[in-house]
Tab-separated table of C-alpha atoms and ligand atoms in Angstrom:
chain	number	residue	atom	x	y	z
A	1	UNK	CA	93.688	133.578	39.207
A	2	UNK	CA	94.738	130.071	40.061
A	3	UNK	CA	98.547	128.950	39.498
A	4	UNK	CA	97.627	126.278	37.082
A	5	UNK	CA	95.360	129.005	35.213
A	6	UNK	CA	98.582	131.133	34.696
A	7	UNK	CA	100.521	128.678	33.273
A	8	UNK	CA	98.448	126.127	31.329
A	9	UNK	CA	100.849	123.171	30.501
A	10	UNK	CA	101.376	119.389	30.302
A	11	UNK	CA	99.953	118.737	34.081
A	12	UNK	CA	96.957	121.351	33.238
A	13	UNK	CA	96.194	119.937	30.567
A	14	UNK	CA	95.558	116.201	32.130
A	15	UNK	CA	94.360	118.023	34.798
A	16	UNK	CA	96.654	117.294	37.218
A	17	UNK	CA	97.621	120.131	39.627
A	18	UNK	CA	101.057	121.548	39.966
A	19	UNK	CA	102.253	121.845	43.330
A	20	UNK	CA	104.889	124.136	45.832
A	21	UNK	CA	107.251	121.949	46.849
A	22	UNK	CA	108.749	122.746	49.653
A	23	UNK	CA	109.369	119.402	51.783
A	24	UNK	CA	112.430	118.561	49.452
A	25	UNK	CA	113.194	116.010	46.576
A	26	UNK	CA	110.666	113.502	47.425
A	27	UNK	CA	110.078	110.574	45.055
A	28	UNK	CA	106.191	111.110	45.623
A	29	UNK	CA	106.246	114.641	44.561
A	30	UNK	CA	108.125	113.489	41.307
A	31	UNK	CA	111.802	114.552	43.157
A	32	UNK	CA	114.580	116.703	41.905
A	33	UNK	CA	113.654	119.913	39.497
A	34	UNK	CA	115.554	119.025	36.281
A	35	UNK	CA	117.696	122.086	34.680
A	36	UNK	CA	116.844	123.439	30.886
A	37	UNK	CA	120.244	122.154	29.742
A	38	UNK	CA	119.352	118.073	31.364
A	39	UNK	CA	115.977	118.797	29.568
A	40	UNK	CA	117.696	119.638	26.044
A	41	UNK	CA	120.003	116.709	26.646
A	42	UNK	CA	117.596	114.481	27.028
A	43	UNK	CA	115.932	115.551	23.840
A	44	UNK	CA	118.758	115.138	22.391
A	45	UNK	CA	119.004	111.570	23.288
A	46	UNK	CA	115.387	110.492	22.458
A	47	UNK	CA	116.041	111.549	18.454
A	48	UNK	CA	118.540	109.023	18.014
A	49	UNK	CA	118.806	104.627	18.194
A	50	UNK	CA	122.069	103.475	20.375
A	51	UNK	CA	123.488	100.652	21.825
A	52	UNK	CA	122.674	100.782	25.380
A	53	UNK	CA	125.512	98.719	26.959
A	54	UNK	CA	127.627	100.976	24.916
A	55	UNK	CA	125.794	103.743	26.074
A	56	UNK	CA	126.286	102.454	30.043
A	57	UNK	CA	129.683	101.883	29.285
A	58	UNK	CA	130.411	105.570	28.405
A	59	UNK	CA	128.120	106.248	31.618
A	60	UNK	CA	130.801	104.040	33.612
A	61	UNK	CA	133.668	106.659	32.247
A	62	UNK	CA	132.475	109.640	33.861
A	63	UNK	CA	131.249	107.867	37.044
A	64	UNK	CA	134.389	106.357	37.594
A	65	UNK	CA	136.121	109.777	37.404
A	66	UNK	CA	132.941	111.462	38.989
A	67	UNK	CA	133.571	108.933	42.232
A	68	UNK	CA	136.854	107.162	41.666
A	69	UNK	CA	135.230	104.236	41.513
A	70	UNK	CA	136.476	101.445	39.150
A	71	UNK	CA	133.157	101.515	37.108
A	72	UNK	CA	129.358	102.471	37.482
A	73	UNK	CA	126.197	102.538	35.528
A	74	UNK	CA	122.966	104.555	35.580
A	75	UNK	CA	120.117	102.500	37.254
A	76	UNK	CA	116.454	103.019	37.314
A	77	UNK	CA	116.990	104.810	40.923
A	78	UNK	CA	118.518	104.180	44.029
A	79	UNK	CA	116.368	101.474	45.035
A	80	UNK	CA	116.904	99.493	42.085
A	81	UNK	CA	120.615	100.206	42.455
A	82	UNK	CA	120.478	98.534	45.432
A	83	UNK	CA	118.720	95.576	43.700
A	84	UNK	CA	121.178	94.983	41.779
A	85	UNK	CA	124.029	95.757	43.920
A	86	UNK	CA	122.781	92.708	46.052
A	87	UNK	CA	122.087	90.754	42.485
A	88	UNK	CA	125.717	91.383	41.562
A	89	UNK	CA	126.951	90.117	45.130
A	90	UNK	CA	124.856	86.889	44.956
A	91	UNK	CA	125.806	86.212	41.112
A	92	UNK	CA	128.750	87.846	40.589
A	93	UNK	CA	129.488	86.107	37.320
A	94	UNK	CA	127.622	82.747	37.711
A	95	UNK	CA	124.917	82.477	34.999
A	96	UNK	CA	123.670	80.177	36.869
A	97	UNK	CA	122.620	82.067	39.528
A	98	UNK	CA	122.130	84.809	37.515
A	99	UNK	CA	119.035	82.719	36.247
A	100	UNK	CA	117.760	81.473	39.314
A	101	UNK	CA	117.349	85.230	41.516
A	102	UNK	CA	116.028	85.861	43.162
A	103	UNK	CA	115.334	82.234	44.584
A	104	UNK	CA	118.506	81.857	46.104
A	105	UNK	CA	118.440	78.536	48.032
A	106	UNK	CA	121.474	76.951	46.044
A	107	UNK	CA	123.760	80.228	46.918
A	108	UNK	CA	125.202	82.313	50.164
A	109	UNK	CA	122.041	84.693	50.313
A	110	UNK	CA	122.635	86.349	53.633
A	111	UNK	CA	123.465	90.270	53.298
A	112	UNK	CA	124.331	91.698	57.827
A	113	UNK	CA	123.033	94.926	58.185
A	114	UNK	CA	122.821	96.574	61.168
A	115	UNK	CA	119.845	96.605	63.130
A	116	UNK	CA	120.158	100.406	63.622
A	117	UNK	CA	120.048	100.414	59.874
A	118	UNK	CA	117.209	98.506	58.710
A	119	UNK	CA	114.890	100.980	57.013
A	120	UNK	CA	111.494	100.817	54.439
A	121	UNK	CA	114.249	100.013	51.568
A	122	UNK	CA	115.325	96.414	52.795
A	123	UNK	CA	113.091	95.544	50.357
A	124	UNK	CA	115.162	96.338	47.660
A	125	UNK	CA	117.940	93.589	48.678
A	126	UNK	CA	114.977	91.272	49.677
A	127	UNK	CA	113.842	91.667	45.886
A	128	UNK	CA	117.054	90.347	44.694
A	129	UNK	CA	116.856	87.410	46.687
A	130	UNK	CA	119.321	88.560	49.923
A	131	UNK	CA	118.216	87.116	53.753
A	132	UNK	CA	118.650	89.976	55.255
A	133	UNK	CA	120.729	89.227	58.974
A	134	UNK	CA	120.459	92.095	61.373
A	135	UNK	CA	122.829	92.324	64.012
A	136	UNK	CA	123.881	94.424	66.880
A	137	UNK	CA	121.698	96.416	69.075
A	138	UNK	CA	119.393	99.679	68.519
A	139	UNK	CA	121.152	101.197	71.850
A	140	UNK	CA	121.707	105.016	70.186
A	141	UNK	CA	118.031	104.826	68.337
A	142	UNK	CA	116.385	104.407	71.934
A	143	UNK	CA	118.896	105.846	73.723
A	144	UNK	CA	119.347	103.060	75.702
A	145	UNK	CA	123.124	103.159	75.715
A	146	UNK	CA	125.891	104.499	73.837
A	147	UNK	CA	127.470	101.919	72.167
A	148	UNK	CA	127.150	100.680	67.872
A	149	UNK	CA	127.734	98.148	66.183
A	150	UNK	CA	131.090	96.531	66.952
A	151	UNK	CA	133.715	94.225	64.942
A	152	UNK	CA	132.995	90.844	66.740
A	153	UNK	CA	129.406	90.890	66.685
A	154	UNK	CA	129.773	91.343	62.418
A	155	UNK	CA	132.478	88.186	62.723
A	156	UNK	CA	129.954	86.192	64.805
A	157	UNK	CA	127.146	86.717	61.681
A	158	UNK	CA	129.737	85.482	59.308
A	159	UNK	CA	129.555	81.960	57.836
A	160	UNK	CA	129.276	80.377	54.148
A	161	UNK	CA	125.939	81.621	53.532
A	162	UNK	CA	127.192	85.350	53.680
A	163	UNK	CA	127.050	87.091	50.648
A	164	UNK	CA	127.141	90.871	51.309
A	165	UNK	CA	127.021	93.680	54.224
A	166	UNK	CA	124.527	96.970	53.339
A	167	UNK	CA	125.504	99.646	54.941
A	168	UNK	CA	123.074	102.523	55.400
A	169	UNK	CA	125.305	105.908	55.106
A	170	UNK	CA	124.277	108.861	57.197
A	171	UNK	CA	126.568	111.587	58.767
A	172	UNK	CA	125.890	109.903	62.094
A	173	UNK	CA	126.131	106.717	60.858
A	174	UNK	CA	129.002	106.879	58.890
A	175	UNK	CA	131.976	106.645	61.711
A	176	UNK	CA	131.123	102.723	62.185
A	177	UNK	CA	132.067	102.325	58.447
A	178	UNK	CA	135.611	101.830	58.158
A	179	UNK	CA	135.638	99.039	60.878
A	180	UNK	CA	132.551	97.461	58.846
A	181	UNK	CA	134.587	97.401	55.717
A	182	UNK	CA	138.144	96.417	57.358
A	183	UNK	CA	135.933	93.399	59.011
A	184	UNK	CA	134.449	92.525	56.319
A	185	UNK	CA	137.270	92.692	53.533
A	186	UNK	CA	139.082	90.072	56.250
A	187	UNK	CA	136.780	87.450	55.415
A	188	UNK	CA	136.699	88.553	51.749
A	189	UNK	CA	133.163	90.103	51.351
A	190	UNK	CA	131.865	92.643	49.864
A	191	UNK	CA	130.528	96.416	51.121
A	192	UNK	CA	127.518	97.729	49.387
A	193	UNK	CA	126.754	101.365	51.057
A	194	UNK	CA	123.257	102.731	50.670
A	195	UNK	CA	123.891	106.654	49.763
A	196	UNK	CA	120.909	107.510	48.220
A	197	UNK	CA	120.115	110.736	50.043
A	198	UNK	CA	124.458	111.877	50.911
A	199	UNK	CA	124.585	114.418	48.522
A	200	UNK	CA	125.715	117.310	49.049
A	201	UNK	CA	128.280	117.591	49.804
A	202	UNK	CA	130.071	116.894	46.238
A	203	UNK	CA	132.748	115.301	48.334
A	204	UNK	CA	130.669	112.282	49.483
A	205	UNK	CA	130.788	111.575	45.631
A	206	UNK	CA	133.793	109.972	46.326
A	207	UNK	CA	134.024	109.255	49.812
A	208	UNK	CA	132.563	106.015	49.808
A	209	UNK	CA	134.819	104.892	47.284
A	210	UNK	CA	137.916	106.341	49.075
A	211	UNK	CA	137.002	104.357	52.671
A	212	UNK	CA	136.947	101.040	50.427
A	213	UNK	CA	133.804	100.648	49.710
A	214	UNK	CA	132.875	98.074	46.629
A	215	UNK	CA	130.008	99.752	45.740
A	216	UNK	CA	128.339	102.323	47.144
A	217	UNK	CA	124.352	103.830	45.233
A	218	UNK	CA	122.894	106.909	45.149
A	219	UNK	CA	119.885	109.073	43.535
A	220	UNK	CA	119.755	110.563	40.705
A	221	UNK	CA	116.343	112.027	41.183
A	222	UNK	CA	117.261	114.000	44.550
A	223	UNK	CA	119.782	116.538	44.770
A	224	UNK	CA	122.218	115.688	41.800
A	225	UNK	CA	119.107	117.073	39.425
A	226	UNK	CA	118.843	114.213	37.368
A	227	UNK	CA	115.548	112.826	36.041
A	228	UNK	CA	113.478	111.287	38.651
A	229	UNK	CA	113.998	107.768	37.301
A	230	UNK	CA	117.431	107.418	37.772
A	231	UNK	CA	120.238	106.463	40.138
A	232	UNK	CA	123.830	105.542	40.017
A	233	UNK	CA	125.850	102.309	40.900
A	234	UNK	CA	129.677	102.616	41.421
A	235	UNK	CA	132.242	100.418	42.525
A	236	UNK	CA	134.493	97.353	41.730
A	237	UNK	CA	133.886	96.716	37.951
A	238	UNK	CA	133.741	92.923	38.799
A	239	UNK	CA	130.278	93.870	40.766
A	240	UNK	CA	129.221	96.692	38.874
A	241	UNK	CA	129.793	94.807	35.157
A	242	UNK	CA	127.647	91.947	36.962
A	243	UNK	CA	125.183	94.002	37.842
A	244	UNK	CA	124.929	95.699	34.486
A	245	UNK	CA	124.332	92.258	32.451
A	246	UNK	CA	121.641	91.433	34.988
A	247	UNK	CA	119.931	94.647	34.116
A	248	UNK	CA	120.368	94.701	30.799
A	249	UNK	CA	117.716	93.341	27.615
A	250	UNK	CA	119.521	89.968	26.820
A	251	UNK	CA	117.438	89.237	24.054
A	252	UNK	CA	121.217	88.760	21.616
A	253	UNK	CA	122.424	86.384	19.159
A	254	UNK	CA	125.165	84.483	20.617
A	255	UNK	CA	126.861	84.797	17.352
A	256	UNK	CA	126.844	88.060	17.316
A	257	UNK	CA	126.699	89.698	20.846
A	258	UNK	CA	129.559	92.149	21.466
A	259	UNK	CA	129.222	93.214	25.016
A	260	UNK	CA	131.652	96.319	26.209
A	261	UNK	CA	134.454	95.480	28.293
A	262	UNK	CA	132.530	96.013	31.398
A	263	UNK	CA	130.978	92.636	31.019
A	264	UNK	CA	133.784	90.016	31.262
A	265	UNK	CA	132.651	87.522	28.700
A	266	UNK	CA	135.718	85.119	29.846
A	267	UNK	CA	134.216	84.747	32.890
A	268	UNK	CA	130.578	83.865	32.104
A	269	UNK	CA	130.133	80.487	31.159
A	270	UNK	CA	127.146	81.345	28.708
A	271	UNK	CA	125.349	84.131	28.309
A	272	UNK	CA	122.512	84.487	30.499
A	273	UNK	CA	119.332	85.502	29.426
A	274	UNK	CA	116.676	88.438	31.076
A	275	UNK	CA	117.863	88.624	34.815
A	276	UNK	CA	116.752	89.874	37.922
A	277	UNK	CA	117.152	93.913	36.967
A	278	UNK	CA	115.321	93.762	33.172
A	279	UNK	CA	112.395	95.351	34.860
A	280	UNK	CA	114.756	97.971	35.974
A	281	UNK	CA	115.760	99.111	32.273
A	282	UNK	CA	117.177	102.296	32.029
A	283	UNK	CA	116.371	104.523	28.751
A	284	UNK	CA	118.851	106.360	26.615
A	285	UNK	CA	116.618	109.639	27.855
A	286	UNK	CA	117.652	108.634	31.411
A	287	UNK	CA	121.219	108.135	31.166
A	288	UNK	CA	122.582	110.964	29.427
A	289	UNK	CA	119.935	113.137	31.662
A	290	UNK	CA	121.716	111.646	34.199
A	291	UNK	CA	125.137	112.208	33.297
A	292	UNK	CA	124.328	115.516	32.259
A	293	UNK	CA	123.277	116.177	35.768
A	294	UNK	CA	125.963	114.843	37.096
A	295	UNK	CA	128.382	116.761	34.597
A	296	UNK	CA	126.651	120.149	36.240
A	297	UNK	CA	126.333	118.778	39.991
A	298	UNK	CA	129.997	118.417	39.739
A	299	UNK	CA	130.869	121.931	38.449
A	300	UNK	CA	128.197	123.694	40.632
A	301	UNK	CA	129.600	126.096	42.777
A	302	UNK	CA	127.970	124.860	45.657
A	303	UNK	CA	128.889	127.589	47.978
A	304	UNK	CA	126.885	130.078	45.693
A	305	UNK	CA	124.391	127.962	45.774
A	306	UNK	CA	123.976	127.657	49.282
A	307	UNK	CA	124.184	131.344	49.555
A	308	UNK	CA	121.582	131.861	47.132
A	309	UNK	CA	119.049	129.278	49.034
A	310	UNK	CA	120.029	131.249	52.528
A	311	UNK	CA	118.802	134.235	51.131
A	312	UNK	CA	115.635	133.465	49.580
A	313	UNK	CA	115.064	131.556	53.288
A	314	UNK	CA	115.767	134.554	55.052
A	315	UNK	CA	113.504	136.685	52.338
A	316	UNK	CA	110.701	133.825	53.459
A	317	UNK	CA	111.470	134.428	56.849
A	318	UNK	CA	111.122	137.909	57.166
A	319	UNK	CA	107.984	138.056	54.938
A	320	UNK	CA	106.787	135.583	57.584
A	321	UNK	CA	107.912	137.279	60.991
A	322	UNK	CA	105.351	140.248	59.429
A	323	UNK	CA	102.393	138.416	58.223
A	324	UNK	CA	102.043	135.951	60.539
A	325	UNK	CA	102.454	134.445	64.057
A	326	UNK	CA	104.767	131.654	62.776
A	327	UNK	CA	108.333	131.243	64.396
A	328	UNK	CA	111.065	130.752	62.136
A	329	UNK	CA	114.843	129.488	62.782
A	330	UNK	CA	117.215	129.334	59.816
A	331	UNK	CA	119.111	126.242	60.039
A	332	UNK	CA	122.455	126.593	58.103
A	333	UNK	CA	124.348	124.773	56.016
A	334	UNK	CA	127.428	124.273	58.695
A	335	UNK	CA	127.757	120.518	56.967
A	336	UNK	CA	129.818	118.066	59.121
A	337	UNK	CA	129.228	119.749	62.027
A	338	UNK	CA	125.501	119.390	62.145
A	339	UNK	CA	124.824	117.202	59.166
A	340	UNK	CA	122.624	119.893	57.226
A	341	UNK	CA	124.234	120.662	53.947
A	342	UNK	CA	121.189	121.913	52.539
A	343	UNK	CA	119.923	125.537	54.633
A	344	UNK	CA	116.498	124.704	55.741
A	345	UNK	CA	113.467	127.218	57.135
A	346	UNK	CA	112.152	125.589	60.630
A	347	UNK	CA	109.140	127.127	61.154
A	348	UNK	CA	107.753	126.713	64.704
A	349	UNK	CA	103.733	126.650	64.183
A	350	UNK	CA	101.407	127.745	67.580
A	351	UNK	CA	98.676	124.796	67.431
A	352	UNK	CA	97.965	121.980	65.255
A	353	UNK	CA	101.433	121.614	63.173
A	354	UNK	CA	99.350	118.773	60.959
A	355	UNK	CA	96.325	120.980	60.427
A	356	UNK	CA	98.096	123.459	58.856
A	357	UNK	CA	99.449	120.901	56.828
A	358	UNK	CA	96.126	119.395	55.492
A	359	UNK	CA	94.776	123.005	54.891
A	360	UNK	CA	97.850	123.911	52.884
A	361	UNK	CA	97.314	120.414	50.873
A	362	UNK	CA	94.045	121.989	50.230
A	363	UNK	CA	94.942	125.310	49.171
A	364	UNK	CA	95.364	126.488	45.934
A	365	UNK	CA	97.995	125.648	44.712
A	366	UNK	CA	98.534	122.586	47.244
A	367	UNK	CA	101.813	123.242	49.075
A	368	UNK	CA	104.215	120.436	50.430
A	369	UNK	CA	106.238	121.552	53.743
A	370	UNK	CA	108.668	118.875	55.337
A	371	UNK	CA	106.565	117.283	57.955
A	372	UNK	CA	108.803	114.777	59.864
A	373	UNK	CA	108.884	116.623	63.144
A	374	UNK	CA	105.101	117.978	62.888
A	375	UNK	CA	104.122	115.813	65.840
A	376	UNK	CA	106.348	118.538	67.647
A	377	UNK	CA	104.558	121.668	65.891
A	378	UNK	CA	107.783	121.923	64.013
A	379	UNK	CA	107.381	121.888	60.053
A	380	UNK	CA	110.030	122.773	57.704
A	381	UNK	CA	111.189	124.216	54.348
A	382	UNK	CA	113.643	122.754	52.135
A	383	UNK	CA	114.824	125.319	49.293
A	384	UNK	CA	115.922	122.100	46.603
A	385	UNK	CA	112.531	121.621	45.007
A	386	UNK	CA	110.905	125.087	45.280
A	387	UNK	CA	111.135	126.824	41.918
A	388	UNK	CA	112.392	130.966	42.939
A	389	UNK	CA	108.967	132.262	41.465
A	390	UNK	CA	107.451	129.909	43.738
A	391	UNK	CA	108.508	131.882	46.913
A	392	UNK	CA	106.202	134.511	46.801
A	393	UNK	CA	103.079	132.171	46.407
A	394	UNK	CA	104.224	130.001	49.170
A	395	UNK	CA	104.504	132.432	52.006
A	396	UNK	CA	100.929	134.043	50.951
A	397	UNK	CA	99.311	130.255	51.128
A	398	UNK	CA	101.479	130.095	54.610
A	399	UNK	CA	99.943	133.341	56.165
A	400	UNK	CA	96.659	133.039	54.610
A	401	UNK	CA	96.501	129.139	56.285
A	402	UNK	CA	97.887	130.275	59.725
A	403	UNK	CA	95.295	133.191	60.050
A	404	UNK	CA	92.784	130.470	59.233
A	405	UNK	CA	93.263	128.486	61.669
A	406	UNK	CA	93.945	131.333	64.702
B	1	PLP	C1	115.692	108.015	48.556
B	1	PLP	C2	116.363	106.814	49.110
B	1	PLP	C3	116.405	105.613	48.390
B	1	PLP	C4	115.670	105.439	47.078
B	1	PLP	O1	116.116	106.298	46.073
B	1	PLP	P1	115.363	106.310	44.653
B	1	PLP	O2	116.338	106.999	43.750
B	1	PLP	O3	114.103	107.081	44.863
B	1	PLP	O4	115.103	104.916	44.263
B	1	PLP	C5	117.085	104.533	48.921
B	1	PLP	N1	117.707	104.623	50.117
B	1	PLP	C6	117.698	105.760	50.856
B	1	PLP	C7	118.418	105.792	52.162
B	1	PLP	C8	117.023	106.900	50.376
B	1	PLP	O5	117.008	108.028	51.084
């Protein structure tokens, strides 16, 4: 009996098959797993009408005291929080420019990055409008030398046409970004850090924040739980408060619009109309899913958690080790020290790493491994997105495919 035939639901019923995730919370495998209590909450939200600046401004609230961040709102993802992050730092409060992203000819439209940093989601500040400048050299990517990016070669890139530095966070990465911020608070600009994929740990919530950064984006669709659509947007509430009336429907009365604090009506000269982000909109559904997540991401005991992935790992493994000729190495959770905070399964396959892939894409039910390192016969499994009743299906597809292909 198939999977799908065991537990006819929504996806059966469209015919769409369910799948074992086990390559983690990828956006093309619809992400995070949401929790019973996010589900109810978002229920909960769909039954009743709100006002949804009010509704962002509550979400600022508990972001702020989830990240110590002046202010934040819930974006359609972390990609579109980085959209607007870049909208806010071209616009800040100029309705005017507001109105004319993302052609920003008549503005400073440059946003540095580092070379070593540029990655598929430049797109997202090129969709606001930003001219992306990428400086430095690529020495540690190719191993070419040692050195990163360094303080002088961010001061040469600076001139009026600067609007914003993106900084792409990852535990190696992350050393260069107090001088980045220090050299570019000098000159008076602005830090957006891209931390889409930094959680865990729970601390990074408010690292960012902490080192002095002025807004710093993550998912809300990967490990925080939320729903896939989501993200969040934290920071100075100049930037964030900007980046909130660019995303928000502006179809108002000027007689009668009452925007929350958040947006500084003082300091817009009118108010603008649809900007940048209203293709971004975030529902009521999404929000309080998201802050409901974030509520229980927060309160997680994420040792136990941890524990509990090891485990079911080292259950995997051992079923494994018996049933098959496949290799495995646990990879723990040792955080800073190696940069894994979530315990992953390496499993070292003899042959064609991809091949076993594309039969276990054909199986039934279709399983997802983590593939980045398959050109080296190494494939891997991620515990975040495979559901505990899933375990025992997954190792059976794994041995069946390996015998296959011996
Ligand atoms: C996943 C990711 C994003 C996009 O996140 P979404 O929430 O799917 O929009 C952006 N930047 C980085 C570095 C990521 O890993």
């Amino acid at each position: 009996m198939t999977t799908t035939e065991a537990s006819p639901d929504v996806y059966a019923r469209l015919g769409v098959q369910r799948r074992i995730n086990a390559a983690g919370t990828l956006t093309r495998l619809g992400g995070s797993l949401m929790e019973p209590e996010v589900l109810q909450a978002m229920a909960e939200a769909a039954g009743a009408s709100v006002d949804i600046a009010q509704l962002q401004a509550a979400a600022s609230r508990v972001i702020a005291s989830a990240t110590g961040a002046q202010a934040g709102i819930v974006t359609s993802g972390a990609a579109a929080a980085l959209t607007m992050a870049t909208a806010a730092c071209l616009a800040r409060w100029d309705v005017t420019r507001m109105a004319a992203l993302p052609d920003t000819r008549a503005m400073p439209n440059q946003v540095l990055m580092a070379r070593s940093h540029r990655n598929s989601y430049d797109h997202a500040v090129r969709a606001a409008g930003g001219r992306i400048v990428d400086i430095g050299h690529n020495d540690r990517g190719t191993e070419a030398g040692i050195r990163g990016l360094e303080a002088w070669e961010i001061n040469a890139a600076i001139d009026e046409h600067t609007a914003a530095f993106v900084f792409v966070a990852t535990p190696r990465s992350v050393d260069d970004l107090p001088m980045v911020i220090a050299t570019l608070h000098a000159q008076g600009l602005p830090v957006i850090v891209d931390a889409a994929a930094q959680l865990p740990p729970r601390s990074n919530l408010r690292f960012f924040i902490e080192a002095g950064a002025d807004l710093v984006l993550f998912s809300g669709g990967k490990a925080i739980g939320g729903p896939q659509a989501s993200g969040i947007l934290a920071g100075r509430s100049d930037l964030v408060g900007s980046a909130l009336v660019q995303m928000m429907d502006m179809d108002v009365s000027p007689q009668t619009w009452s925007p929350p604090d958040l947006i500084d009506r003082t300091a817009l000269k009118g108010i603008p109309h649809h900007g940048i982000g209203r293709g971004f909109k975030v529902g009521k559904e999404e929000i309080v899913g998201l802050l409901t997540a974030l509520q229980r991401f927060i309160e997680r005991n994420e040792d136990a958690l941890t524990t509990q992935f090891t485990h079911r790992l080292q259950r995997i493994a051992a079923v494994l080790s018996t049933g098959s000729l496949i290799k495995t190495r646990l990879l723990g959770a040792d955080g800073a020290a190696s940069g894994v905070f979530v315990p992953l399964l390496e499993l070292t396959v003899g042959g064609n790493a991809q091949g076993l892939c594309r039969r276990l894409l054909d199986g039934d039910p279709p399983v997802h491994l983590g593939e980045r390192r398959a050109d080296a016969g190494i494939l891997t499994i991620n515990p975040q997105t495979l559901r505990p009743e899933d375990d025992a299906v997954l190792t059976r597809c794994l041995i069946d495919a390996s015998r296959s292909q011996a």
